[in-house]
Amino acid sequence: MSQNQAKPIFSTCEEDPDKSDAIDRFVIGLAEQVDGLQDAELEGDLALLGQLAGELASQASHLGYAPMQEIAQAVVSACRDEKVEDAQAAMVILTDVAGRIRRGHRGAA
């Protein structure tokens, strides 16, 4: 399955009215967050990349996006271990996951 055909990702909390607004804000701001991560990666700033990925992992976990939480945590681990190639590979997956989340959001249609 190509990246363009990958299934959308939905929040496991999408039926929780208390998290609806937070999910909307998360998904709407996701592209900007990914841009920040990519900027840190391009600058070779593993400390900043790890920090930003950790924040993203926490948000994703709280809002029911386990696939994003897992890959963002992989970026954190790679940065902590100073494994640049692993961080770069995880960022490719993270970017794809972000797109799948955006496609799964109710406002994506």
mmCIF file with all atom_site columns, C-alpha atoms in Angstrom:
data_model
loop_
_atom_site.group_PDB
_atom_site.id
_atom_site.type_symbol
_atom_site.label_atom_id
_atom_site.label_alt_id
_atom_site.label_comp_id
_atom_site.label_asym_id
_atom_site.label_entity_id
_atom_site.label_seq_id
_atom_site.pdbx_PDB_ins_code
_atom_site.Cartn_x
_atom_site.Cartn_y
_atom_site.Cartn_z
_atom_site.occupancy
_atom_site.B_iso_or_equiv
_atom_site.pdbx_formal_charge
_atom_site.auth_seq_id
_atom_site.auth_comp_id
_atom_site.auth_asym_id
_atom_site.auth_atom_id
_atom_site.pdbx_PDB_model_num
ATOM 1   C CA . MET A 1 1   ? 0.000   0.000  0.000  1.00 0.00 ? 1   MET A CA 1
ATOM 2   C CA . SER A 1 2   ? 1.474   3.342  -0.973 1.00 0.00 ? 2   SER A CA 1
ATOM 3   C CA . GLN A 1 3   ? 1.602   6.291  1.393  1.00 0.00 ? 3   GLN A CA 1
ATOM 4   C CA . ASN A 1 4   ? -1.205  8.007  -0.520 1.00 0.00 ? 4   ASN A CA 1
ATOM 5   C CA . GLN A 1 5   ? -3.413  4.951  -0.040 1.00 0.00 ? 5   GLN A CA 1
ATOM 6   C CA . ALA A 1 6   ? -2.590  4.417  3.631  1.00 0.00 ? 6   ALA A CA 1
ATOM 7   C CA . LYS A 1 7   ? -5.655  4.316  5.827  1.00 0.00 ? 7   LYS A CA 1
ATOM 8   C CA . PRO A 1 8   ? -6.630  7.414  7.776  1.00 0.00 ? 8   PRO A CA 1
ATOM 9   C CA . ILE A 1 9   ? -5.965  7.369  11.493 1.00 0.00 ? 9   ILE A CA 1
ATOM 10  C CA . PHE A 1 10  ? -8.771  8.260  13.880 1.00 0.00 ? 10  PHE A CA 1
ATOM 11  C CA . SER A 1 11  ? -8.568  9.228  17.532 1.00 0.00 ? 11  SER A CA 1
ATOM 12  C CA . THR A 1 12  ? -9.756  6.605  19.989 1.00 0.00 ? 12  THR A CA 1
ATOM 13  C CA . CYS A 1 13  ? -11.182 9.584  21.904 1.00 0.00 ? 13  CYS A CA 1
ATOM 14  C CA . GLU A 1 14  ? -13.238 10.992 19.024 1.00 0.00 ? 14  GLU A CA 1
ATOM 15  C CA . GLU A 1 15  ? -16.498 10.104 20.782 1.00 0.00 ? 15  GLU A CA 1
ATOM 16  C CA . ASP A 1 16  ? -15.427 11.917 23.978 1.00 0.00 ? 16  ASP A CA 1
ATOM 17  C CA . PRO A 1 17  ? -17.104 15.352 23.901 1.00 0.00 ? 17  PRO A CA 1
ATOM 18  C CA . ASP A 1 18  ? -14.666 16.627 26.545 1.00 0.00 ? 18  ASP A CA 1
ATOM 19  C CA . LYS A 1 19  ? -11.756 16.086 24.133 1.00 0.00 ? 19  LYS A CA 1
ATOM 20  C CA . SER A 1 20  ? -13.430 17.197 20.908 1.00 0.00 ? 20  SER A CA 1
ATOM 21  C CA . ASP A 1 21  ? -12.054 20.748 20.923 1.00 0.00 ? 21  ASP A CA 1
ATOM 22  C CA . ALA A 1 22  ? -8.579  19.577 21.942 1.00 0.00 ? 22  ALA A CA 1
ATOM 23  C CA . ILE A 1 23  ? -8.568  17.014 19.127 1.00 0.00 ? 23  ILE A CA 1
ATOM 24  C CA . ASP A 1 24  ? -9.602  19.702 16.642 1.00 0.00 ? 24  ASP A CA 1
ATOM 25  C CA . ARG A 1 25  ? -6.809  22.024 17.814 1.00 0.00 ? 25  ARG A CA 1
ATOM 26  C CA . PHE A 1 26  ? -4.284  19.172 17.729 1.00 0.00 ? 26  PHE A CA 1
ATOM 27  C CA . VAL A 1 27  ? -5.137  18.130 14.178 1.00 0.00 ? 27  VAL A CA 1
ATOM 28  C CA . ILE A 1 28  ? -5.329  21.709 12.898 1.00 0.00 ? 28  ILE A CA 1
ATOM 29  C CA . GLY A 1 29  ? -1.918  22.500 14.409 1.00 0.00 ? 29  GLY A CA 1
ATOM 30  C CA . LEU A 1 30  ? -0.304  19.203 13.444 1.00 0.00 ? 30  LEU A CA 1
ATOM 31  C CA . ALA A 1 31  ? 1.215   20.441 10.180 1.00 0.00 ? 31  ALA A CA 1
ATOM 32  C CA . GLU A 1 32  ? 2.890   23.323 12.002 1.00 0.00 ? 32  GLU A CA 1
ATOM 33  C CA . GLN A 1 33  ? 4.213   20.985 14.687 1.00 0.00 ? 33  GLN A CA 1
ATOM 34  C CA . VAL A 1 34  ? 5.638   18.632 12.058 1.00 0.00 ? 34  VAL A CA 1
ATOM 35  C CA . ASP A 1 35  ? 7.247   21.613 10.314 1.00 0.00 ? 35  ASP A CA 1
ATOM 36  C CA . GLY A 1 36  ? 8.966   22.514 13.583 1.00 0.00 ? 36  GLY A CA 1
ATOM 37  C CA . LEU A 1 37  ? 10.210  18.964 13.995 1.00 0.00 ? 37  LEU A CA 1
ATOM 38  C CA . GLN A 1 38  ? 11.498  18.907 10.422 1.00 0.00 ? 38  GLN A CA 1
ATOM 39  C CA . ASP A 1 39  ? 13.275  22.234 10.926 1.00 0.00 ? 39  ASP A CA 1
ATOM 40  C CA . ALA A 1 40  ? 15.017  20.886 14.027 1.00 0.00 ? 40  ALA A CA 1
ATOM 41  C CA . GLU A 1 41  ? 15.983  17.731 12.122 1.00 0.00 ? 41  GLU A CA 1
ATOM 42  C CA . LEU A 1 42  ? 17.385  19.708 9.194  1.00 0.00 ? 42  LEU A CA 1
ATOM 43  C CA . GLU A 1 43  ? 19.407  21.883 11.571 1.00 0.00 ? 43  GLU A CA 1
ATOM 44  C CA . GLY A 1 44  ? 20.792  18.752 13.220 1.00 0.00 ? 44  GLY A CA 1
ATOM 45  C CA . ASP A 1 45  ? 19.471  19.911 16.601 1.00 0.00 ? 45  ASP A CA 1
ATOM 46  C CA . LEU A 1 46  ? 18.774  16.549 18.226 1.00 0.00 ? 46  LEU A CA 1
ATOM 47  C CA . ALA A 1 47  ? 18.053  18.140 21.617 1.00 0.00 ? 47  ALA A CA 1
ATOM 48  C CA . LEU A 1 48  ? 15.313  20.341 20.186 1.00 0.00 ? 48  LEU A CA 1
ATOM 49  C CA . LEU A 1 49  ? 14.010  17.558 17.956 1.00 0.00 ? 49  LEU A CA 1
ATOM 50  C CA . GLY A 1 50  ? 13.756  15.238 20.945 1.00 0.00 ? 50  GLY A CA 1
ATOM 51  C CA . GLN A 1 51  ? 12.024  17.887 23.036 1.00 0.00 ? 51  GLN A CA 1
ATOM 52  C CA . LEU A 1 52  ? 9.464   18.687 20.343 1.00 0.00 ? 52  LEU A CA 1
ATOM 53  C CA . ALA A 1 53  ? 8.845   15.006 19.615 1.00 0.00 ? 53  ALA A CA 1
ATOM 54  C CA . GLY A 1 54  ? 8.323   14.376 23.325 1.00 0.00 ? 54  GLY A CA 1
ATOM 55  C CA . GLU A 1 55  ? 5.707   17.108 23.483 1.00 0.00 ? 55  GLU A CA 1
ATOM 56  C CA . LEU A 1 56  ? 3.984   15.669 20.421 1.00 0.00 ? 56  LEU A CA 1
ATOM 57  C CA . ALA A 1 57  ? 4.062   12.160 21.907 1.00 0.00 ? 57  ALA A CA 1
ATOM 58  C CA . SER A 1 58  ? 2.419   13.411 25.088 1.00 0.00 ? 58  SER A CA 1
ATOM 59  C CA . GLN A 1 59  ? -0.327  15.243 23.212 1.00 0.00 ? 59  GLN A CA 1
ATOM 60  C CA . ALA A 1 60  ? -0.958  12.298 20.926 1.00 0.00 ? 60  ALA A CA 1
ATOM 61  C CA . SER A 1 61  ? -1.195  9.912  23.852 1.00 0.00 ? 61  SER A CA 1
ATOM 62  C CA . HIS A 1 62  ? -3.651  12.152 25.716 1.00 0.00 ? 62  HIS A CA 1
ATOM 63  C CA . LEU A 1 63  ? -5.848  12.556 22.625 1.00 0.00 ? 63  LEU A CA 1
ATOM 64  C CA . GLY A 1 64  ? -6.004  8.924  21.527 1.00 0.00 ? 64  GLY A CA 1
ATOM 65  C CA . TYR A 1 65  ? -3.516  8.856  18.677 1.00 0.00 ? 65  TYR A CA 1
ATOM 66  C CA . ALA A 1 66  ? -1.373  5.869  19.665 1.00 0.00 ? 66  ALA A CA 1
ATOM 67  C CA . PRO A 1 67  ? 0.394   5.530  16.280 1.00 0.00 ? 67  PRO A CA 1
ATOM 68  C CA . MET A 1 68  ? 1.639   9.125  16.559 1.00 0.00 ? 68  MET A CA 1
ATOM 69  C CA . GLN A 1 69  ? 2.589   8.670  20.181 1.00 0.00 ? 69  GLN A CA 1
ATOM 70  C CA . GLU A 1 70  ? 4.638   5.586  19.318 1.00 0.00 ? 70  GLU A CA 1
ATOM 71  C CA . ILE A 1 71  ? 6.541   7.088  16.392 1.00 0.00 ? 71  ILE A CA 1
ATOM 72  C CA . ALA A 1 72  ? 7.131   10.391 18.184 1.00 0.00 ? 72  ALA A CA 1
ATOM 73  C CA . GLN A 1 73  ? 8.543   8.412  21.101 1.00 0.00 ? 73  GLN A CA 1
ATOM 74  C CA . ALA A 1 74  ? 10.820  6.587  18.648 1.00 0.00 ? 74  ALA A CA 1
ATOM 75  C CA . VAL A 1 75  ? 12.144  9.988  17.539 1.00 0.00 ? 75  VAL A CA 1
ATOM 76  C CA . VAL A 1 76  ? 12.748  10.894 21.200 1.00 0.00 ? 76  VAL A CA 1
ATOM 77  C CA . SER A 1 77  ? 14.663  7.665  21.780 1.00 0.00 ? 77  SER A CA 1
ATOM 78  C CA . ALA A 1 78  ? 16.785  8.111  18.663 1.00 0.00 ? 78  ALA A CA 1
ATOM 79  C CA . CYS A 1 79  ? 17.628  11.673 19.676 1.00 0.00 ? 79  CYS A CA 1
ATOM 80  C CA . ARG A 1 80  ? 18.476  10.639 23.224 1.00 0.00 ? 80  ARG A CA 1
ATOM 81  C CA . ASP A 1 81  ? 20.791  7.934  21.877 1.00 0.00 ? 81  ASP A CA 1
ATOM 82  C CA . GLU A 1 82  ? 22.221  10.373 19.294 1.00 0.00 ? 82  GLU A CA 1
ATOM 83  C CA . LYS A 1 83  ? 21.263  8.070  16.424 1.00 0.00 ? 83  LYS A CA 1
ATOM 84  C CA . VAL A 1 84  ? 20.801  10.593 13.633 1.00 0.00 ? 84  VAL A CA 1
ATOM 85  C CA . GLU A 1 85  ? 19.858  8.065  10.946 1.00 0.00 ? 85  GLU A CA 1
ATOM 86  C CA . ASP A 1 86  ? 17.259  6.452  13.202 1.00 0.00 ? 86  ASP A CA 1
ATOM 87  C CA . ALA A 1 87  ? 15.796  9.878  13.995 1.00 0.00 ? 87  ALA A CA 1
ATOM 88  C CA . GLN A 1 88  ? 15.619  10.711 10.297 1.00 0.00 ? 88  GLN A CA 1
ATOM 89  C CA . ALA A 1 89  ? 13.929  7.396  9.469  1.00 0.00 ? 89  ALA A CA 1
ATOM 90  C CA . ALA A 1 90  ? 11.419  7.880  12.275 1.00 0.00 ? 90  ALA A CA 1
ATOM 91  C CA . MET A 1 91  ? 10.692  11.404 11.045 1.00 0.00 ? 91  MET A CA 1
ATOM 92  C CA . VAL A 1 92  ? 9.723   10.044 7.615  1.00 0.00 ? 92  VAL A CA 1
ATOM 93  C CA . ILE A 1 93  ? 7.201   7.744  9.288  1.00 0.00 ? 93  ILE A CA 1
ATOM 94  C CA . LEU A 1 94  ? 6.027   10.493 11.648 1.00 0.00 ? 94  LEU A CA 1
ATOM 95  C CA . THR A 1 95  ? 5.307   12.762 8.683  1.00 0.00 ? 95  THR A CA 1
ATOM 96  C CA . ASP A 1 96  ? 3.254   10.031 7.017  1.00 0.00 ? 96  ASP A CA 1
ATOM 97  C CA . VAL A 1 97  ? 1.342   9.346  10.243 1.00 0.00 ? 97  VAL A CA 1
ATOM 98  C CA . ALA A 1 98  ? 0.567   13.063 10.582 1.00 0.00 ? 98  ALA A CA 1
ATOM 99  C CA . GLY A 1 99  ? -0.946  13.068 7.099  1.00 0.00 ? 99  GLY A CA 1
ATOM 100 C CA . ARG A 1 100 ? -3.031  10.007 7.911  1.00 0.00 ? 100 ARG A CA 1
ATOM 101 C CA . ILE A 1 101 ? -4.301  11.688 11.088 1.00 0.00 ? 101 ILE A CA 1
ATOM 102 C CA . ARG A 1 102 ? -5.257  14.778 9.152  1.00 0.00 ? 102 ARG A CA 1
ATOM 103 C CA . ARG A 1 103 ? -7.152  12.638 6.605  1.00 0.00 ? 103 ARG A CA 1
ATOM 104 C CA . GLY A 1 104 ? -9.008  10.911 9.447  1.00 0.00 ? 104 GLY A CA 1
ATOM 105 C CA . HIS A 1 105 ? -10.199 14.131 11.041 1.00 0.00 ? 105 HIS A CA 1
ATOM 106 C CA . ARG A 1 106 ? -13.871 14.968 10.538 1.00 0.00 ? 106 ARG A CA 1
ATOM 107 C CA . GLY A 1 107 ? -12.964 18.284 8.890  1.00 0.00 ? 107 GLY A CA 1
ATOM 108 C CA . ALA A 1 108 ? -10.814 16.588 6.229  1.00 0.00 ? 108 ALA A CA 1
ATOM 109 C CA . ALA A 1 109 ? -13.609 15.810 3.767  1.00 0.00 ? 109 ALA A CA 1
#
